[in-house]
PDB file of C-alpha atoms in Angstrom:
ATOM      1  CA  UNK H   2      -6.132   1.701   6.775  1.00 93.00           C
ATOM      2  CA  UNK H   3      -7.977  -0.729   6.027  1.00 96.00           C
ATOM      3  CA  UNK H   4     -12.029  -1.419   6.227  1.00 96.00           C
ATOM      4  CA  UNK H   5     -12.454  -4.287   4.819  1.00 97.00           C
ATOM      5  CA  UNK H   6     -12.652  -8.055   6.269  1.00 97.00           C
ATOM      6  CA  UNK H   7      -8.785  -9.491   5.368  1.00 98.00           C
ATOM      7  CA  UNK H   8      -6.399 -12.101   7.149  1.00 98.00           C
ATOM      8  CA  UNK H   9      -2.851 -12.709   5.396  1.00 98.00           C
ATOM      9  CA  UNK H  10      -1.612 -16.241   3.539  1.00 97.00           C
ATOM     10  CA  UNK H  11       0.730 -17.237   3.124  1.00 96.00           C
ATOM     11  CA  UNK H  12       1.854 -18.518  -1.178  1.00 93.00           C
ATOM     12  CA  UNK H  13       4.289 -20.144  -2.421  1.00 93.00           C
ATOM     13  CA  UNK H  14       6.161 -17.811  -4.303  1.00 89.00           C
ATOM     14  CA  UNK H  15       4.761 -15.121  -4.109  1.00 89.00           C
ATOM     15  CA  UNK H  16       4.775 -14.381  -0.536  1.00 92.00           C
ATOM     16  CA  UNK H  17       2.242 -13.105   2.235  1.00 95.00           C
ATOM     17  CA  UNK H  18      -0.884 -12.312   0.646  1.00 96.00           C
ATOM     18  CA  UNK H  19      -3.860 -10.116   1.666  1.00 97.00           C
ATOM     19  CA  UNK H  20      -6.999 -11.919   2.091  1.00 98.00           C
ATOM     20  CA  UNK H  21     -10.176 -11.411   1.189  1.00 98.00           C
ATOM     21  CA  UNK H  22     -12.630 -13.039   4.271  1.00 98.00           C
ATOM     22  CA  UNK H  23     -15.192 -11.156   3.039  1.00 97.00           C
ATOM     23  CA  UNK H  24     -16.647 -10.453  -0.253  1.00 98.00           C
ATOM     24  CA  UNK H  25     -15.909  -6.392  -1.779  1.00 97.00           C
ATOM     25  CA  UNK H  26     -17.794  -5.222  -4.425  1.00 96.00           C
ATOM     26  CA  UNK H  27     -16.396  -3.495  -7.008  1.00 93.00           C
ATOM     27  CA  UNK H  28     -15.967   0.336  -6.319  1.00 91.00           C
ATOM     28  CA  UNK H  29     -16.159  -0.710  -2.913  1.00 92.00           C
ATOM     29  CA  UNK H  30     -14.000   1.167  -0.080  1.00 90.00           C
ATOM     30  CA  UNK H  31     -11.287  -0.997   0.586  1.00 94.00           C
ATOM     31  CA  UNK H  32      -8.304   1.304   2.331  1.00 90.00           C
ATOM     32  CA  UNK H  33      -8.404   4.614   3.556  1.00 87.00           C
ATOM     33  CA  UNK H  34      -5.253   6.838   5.052  1.00 83.00           C
ATOM     34  CA  UNK H  35      -5.623   7.671   8.134  1.00 86.00           C
ATOM     35  CA  UNK H  36      -3.608   9.935  10.034  1.00 84.00           C
ATOM     36  CA  UNK H  37      -4.072   8.458  13.468  1.00 90.00           C
ATOM     37  CA  UNK H  38      -3.205   4.717  12.462  1.00 92.00           C
ATOM     38  CA  UNK H  39      -0.629   5.132   9.570  1.00 90.00           C
ATOM     39  CA  UNK H  40       1.728   7.312   9.060  1.00 89.00           C
ATOM     40  CA  UNK H  41       5.002   9.710   7.341  1.00 87.00           C
ATOM     41  CA  UNK H  42       8.725   9.224   7.654  1.00 91.00           C
ATOM     42  CA  UNK H  43       9.911  12.520   6.589  1.00 90.00           C
ATOM     43  CA  UNK H  44      13.703  12.555   4.710  1.00 93.00           C
ATOM     44  CA  UNK H  45      15.334  13.424   8.082  1.00 95.00           C
ATOM     45  CA  UNK H  46      13.315  11.504  10.340  1.00 95.00           C
ATOM     46  CA  UNK H  47      14.067   8.383   8.534  1.00 96.00           C
ATOM     47  CA  UNK H  48      17.615   9.152   8.953  1.00 96.00           C
ATOM     48  CA  UNK H  49      18.082   8.989  12.210  1.00 97.00           C
ATOM     49  CA  UNK H  50      16.081   5.666  12.750  1.00 97.00           C
ATOM     50  CA  UNK H  51      18.528   2.521  13.567  1.00 98.00           C
ATOM     51  CA  UNK H  52      19.024   0.502  10.769  1.00 97.00           C
ATOM     52  CA  UNK H  53      16.553  -2.491  11.829  1.00 97.00           C
ATOM     53  CA  UNK H  54      13.883  -0.043  11.778  1.00 96.00           C
ATOM     54  CA  UNK H  55      15.095   1.574   8.118  1.00 95.00           C
ATOM     55  CA  UNK H  56      14.964  -1.527   7.269  1.00 94.00           C
ATOM     56  CA  UNK H  57      12.171  -2.227   8.148  1.00 93.00           C
ATOM     57  CA  UNK H  58      10.992   0.934   6.533  1.00 92.00           C
ATOM     58  CA  UNK H  59      12.457  -1.115   3.289  1.00 90.00           C
ATOM     59  CA  UNK H  60      10.891  -3.805   3.462  1.00 88.00           C
ATOM     60  CA  UNK H  61       7.018  -2.724   3.702  1.00 88.00           C
ATOM     61  CA  UNK H  62       6.635   1.304   3.313  1.00 87.00           C
ATOM     62  CA  UNK H  63       6.904   3.508   0.035  1.00 82.00           C
ATOM     63  CA  UNK H  64       8.720   5.528  -0.623  1.00 82.00           C
ATOM     64  CA  UNK H  65       7.951   8.828  -2.581  1.00 77.00           C
ATOM     65  CA  UNK H  66      10.621  10.757  -4.860  1.00 73.00           C
ATOM     66  CA  UNK H  67      11.945  13.227  -1.391  1.00 80.00           C
ATOM     67  CA  UNK H  68      12.873   9.967   0.130  1.00 84.00           C
ATOM     68  CA  UNK H  69       9.795  10.617   2.370  1.00 86.00           C
ATOM     69  CA  UNK H  70       8.301   7.185   3.287  1.00 87.00           C
ATOM     70  CA  UNK H  71       4.386   6.444   3.839  1.00 84.00           C
ATOM     71  CA  UNK H  72       3.960   3.450   6.128  1.00 89.00           C
ATOM     72  CA  UNK H  73       0.041   1.241   6.671  1.00 89.00           C
ATOM     73  CA  UNK H  74      -0.162   0.660  10.283  1.00 92.00           C
ATOM     74  CA  UNK H  75      -1.830  -2.012   8.878  1.00 95.00           C
ATOM     75  CA  UNK H  76      -2.108  -5.615   7.553  1.00 96.00           C
ATOM     76  CA  UNK H  77      -2.411  -3.630   4.352  1.00 93.00           C
ATOM     77  CA  UNK H  78       1.367  -3.143   4.009  1.00 90.00           C
ATOM     78  CA  UNK H  79       1.267  -7.135   2.421  1.00 93.00           C
ATOM     79  CA  UNK H  80      -1.471  -6.320  -0.139  1.00 92.00           C
ATOM     80  CA  UNK H  81       1.218  -7.028  -3.021  1.00 90.00           C
ATOM     81  CA  UNK H  82       1.513  -5.384  -6.296  1.00 87.00           C
ATOM     82  CA  UNK H  83       0.139  -6.522  -9.651  1.00 90.00           C
ATOM     83  CA  UNK H  84      -0.107  -4.798 -12.873  1.00 88.00           C
ATOM     84  CA  UNK H  85      -4.016  -5.898 -13.178  1.00 91.00           C
ATOM     85  CA  UNK H  86      -5.043  -4.660  -9.816  1.00 92.00           C
ATOM     86  CA  UNK H  87      -8.071  -5.706  -8.121  1.00 94.00           C
ATOM     87  CA  UNK H  88      -7.788  -3.026  -5.510  1.00 89.00           C
ATOM     88  CA  UNK H  89      -6.757   0.457  -7.633  1.00 82.00           C
ATOM     89  CA  UNK H  90      -9.356   2.152  -8.103  1.00 71.00           C
ATOM     90  CA  UNK H  91      -7.456   5.541  -6.690  1.00 70.00           C
ATOM     91  CA  UNK H  92      -8.504   8.794  -5.278  1.00 63.00           C
ATOM     92  CA  UNK H  93      -6.019  11.411  -4.347  1.00 57.00           C
ATOM     93  CA  UNK H  94      -7.535  14.521  -3.590  1.00 56.00           C
ATOM     94  CA  UNK H  95      -5.406  14.917   0.245  1.00 54.00           C
ATOM     95  CA  UNK H  96      -1.895  15.251   0.834  1.00 52.00           C
ATOM     96  CA  UNK H  97      -1.487  17.404  -1.931  1.00 53.00           C
ATOM     97  CA  UNK H  98      -2.161  14.488  -4.476  1.00 52.00           C
ATOM     98  CA  UNK H  99       0.658  13.706  -4.087  1.00 52.00           C
ATOM     99  CA  UNK H 100      -0.491  10.771  -2.444  1.00 58.00           C
ATOM    100  CA  UNK H 101      -3.394   7.515  -2.572  1.00 61.00           C
ATOM    101  CA  UNK H 102      -6.077   8.857   0.315  1.00 75.00           C
ATOM    102  CA  UNK H 103      -7.868   6.303  -0.556  1.00 82.00           C
ATOM    103  CA  UNK H 104      -8.168   2.602  -2.857  1.00 86.00           C
ATOM    104  CA  UNK H 105     -11.417   1.638  -4.542  1.00 89.00           C
ATOM    105  CA  UNK H 106     -11.848  -2.298  -5.528  1.00 92.00           C
ATOM    106  CA  UNK H 107     -11.622  -2.171  -9.662  1.00 91.00           C
ATOM    107  CA  UNK H 108     -13.750  -5.267  -9.426  1.00 94.00           C
ATOM    108  CA  UNK H 109     -16.116  -7.753  -7.233  1.00 97.00           C
ATOM    109  CA  UNK H 110     -12.788  -9.966  -4.828  1.00 97.00           C
ATOM    110  CA  UNK H 111     -14.557 -12.870  -3.871  1.00 98.00           C
ATOM    111  CA  UNK H 112     -14.306 -14.460  -0.581  1.00 98.00           C
ATOM    112  CA  UNK H 113     -10.450 -15.834  -0.282  1.00 98.00           C
ATOM    113  CA  UNK H 114      -9.484 -13.669  -3.127  1.00 97.00           C
ATOM    114  CA  UNK H 115      -6.127 -11.962  -2.823  1.00 97.00           C
ATOM    115  CA  UNK H 116      -6.338  -8.775  -2.445  1.00 97.00           C
ATOM    116  CA  UNK H 117      -3.278  -6.308  -4.549  1.00 94.00           C
ATOM    117  CA  UNK H 118      -2.911  -3.198  -5.895  1.00 89.00           C
ATOM    118  CA  UNK H 119      -0.228  -1.400  -9.101  1.00 84.00           C
ATOM    119  CA  UNK H 120       2.451   0.837  -6.944  1.00 78.00           C
ATOM    120  CA  UNK H 121       3.221   2.221  -9.759  1.00 74.00           C
ATOM    121  CA  UNK H 122      -0.039   4.576  -8.831  1.00 73.00           C
ATOM    122  CA  UNK H 123       0.849   4.744  -4.646  1.00 67.00           C
ATOM    123  CA  UNK H 124       2.695   7.763  -5.183  1.00 59.00           C
ATOM    124  CA  UNK H 125       2.072  10.605  -7.942  1.00 48.00           C
ATOM    125  CA  UNK H 126       5.116  12.740  -7.876  1.00 48.00           C
ATOM    126  CA  UNK H 127       7.403  10.420  -9.448  1.00 42.00           C
ATOM    127  CA  UNK H 128       7.462  10.394 -13.266  1.00 41.00           C
ATOM    128  CA  UNK H 129       5.229   8.390 -14.667  1.00 41.00           C
ATOM    129  CA  UNK H 130       6.181   4.515 -14.612  1.00 40.00           C
ATOM    130  CA  UNK H 131       9.404   5.351 -12.371  1.00 38.00           C
ATOM    131  CA  UNK H 132      10.244   3.469  -9.480  1.00 40.00           C
ATOM    132  CA  UNK H 133      13.192   3.156  -6.846  1.00 44.00           C
ATOM    133  CA  UNK H 134      11.859   0.026  -5.681  1.00 42.00           C
ATOM    134  CA  UNK H 135      11.612  -3.523  -7.422  1.00 42.00           C
ATOM    135  CA  UNK H 136       8.195  -4.730  -8.765  1.00 41.00           C
ATOM    136  CA  UNK H 137       8.303  -8.361  -8.082  1.00 39.00           C
TER     137      UNK H 137
END
């Protein structure tokens, strides 16, 4: 669940981007897993969904190495990958340490700047450097 004011903006060559609507200072928590807003979908539940719903999850959710999906229930799902992200200070103290519980800014983020995260650090049960989705 987003904890900061954002908007979505289309950028040529990147697609939909998550943009800061306010100044966000360094070390500020900007995303928090929320069991009401956000959704954990087991592999079994995923396999029973209609194909259009599975396609949606493949596009917008993070998949762990067991085939489970984690879906942000708000516009946080539009946070794009960056190897040099500005929003990737990670707290993984919940969910057995396997999943991100919260994200913090790693530097000041200015109004109008894109908020990014490093997808490689979003699920902690992957062997280092191995992803089952393409980073574009």
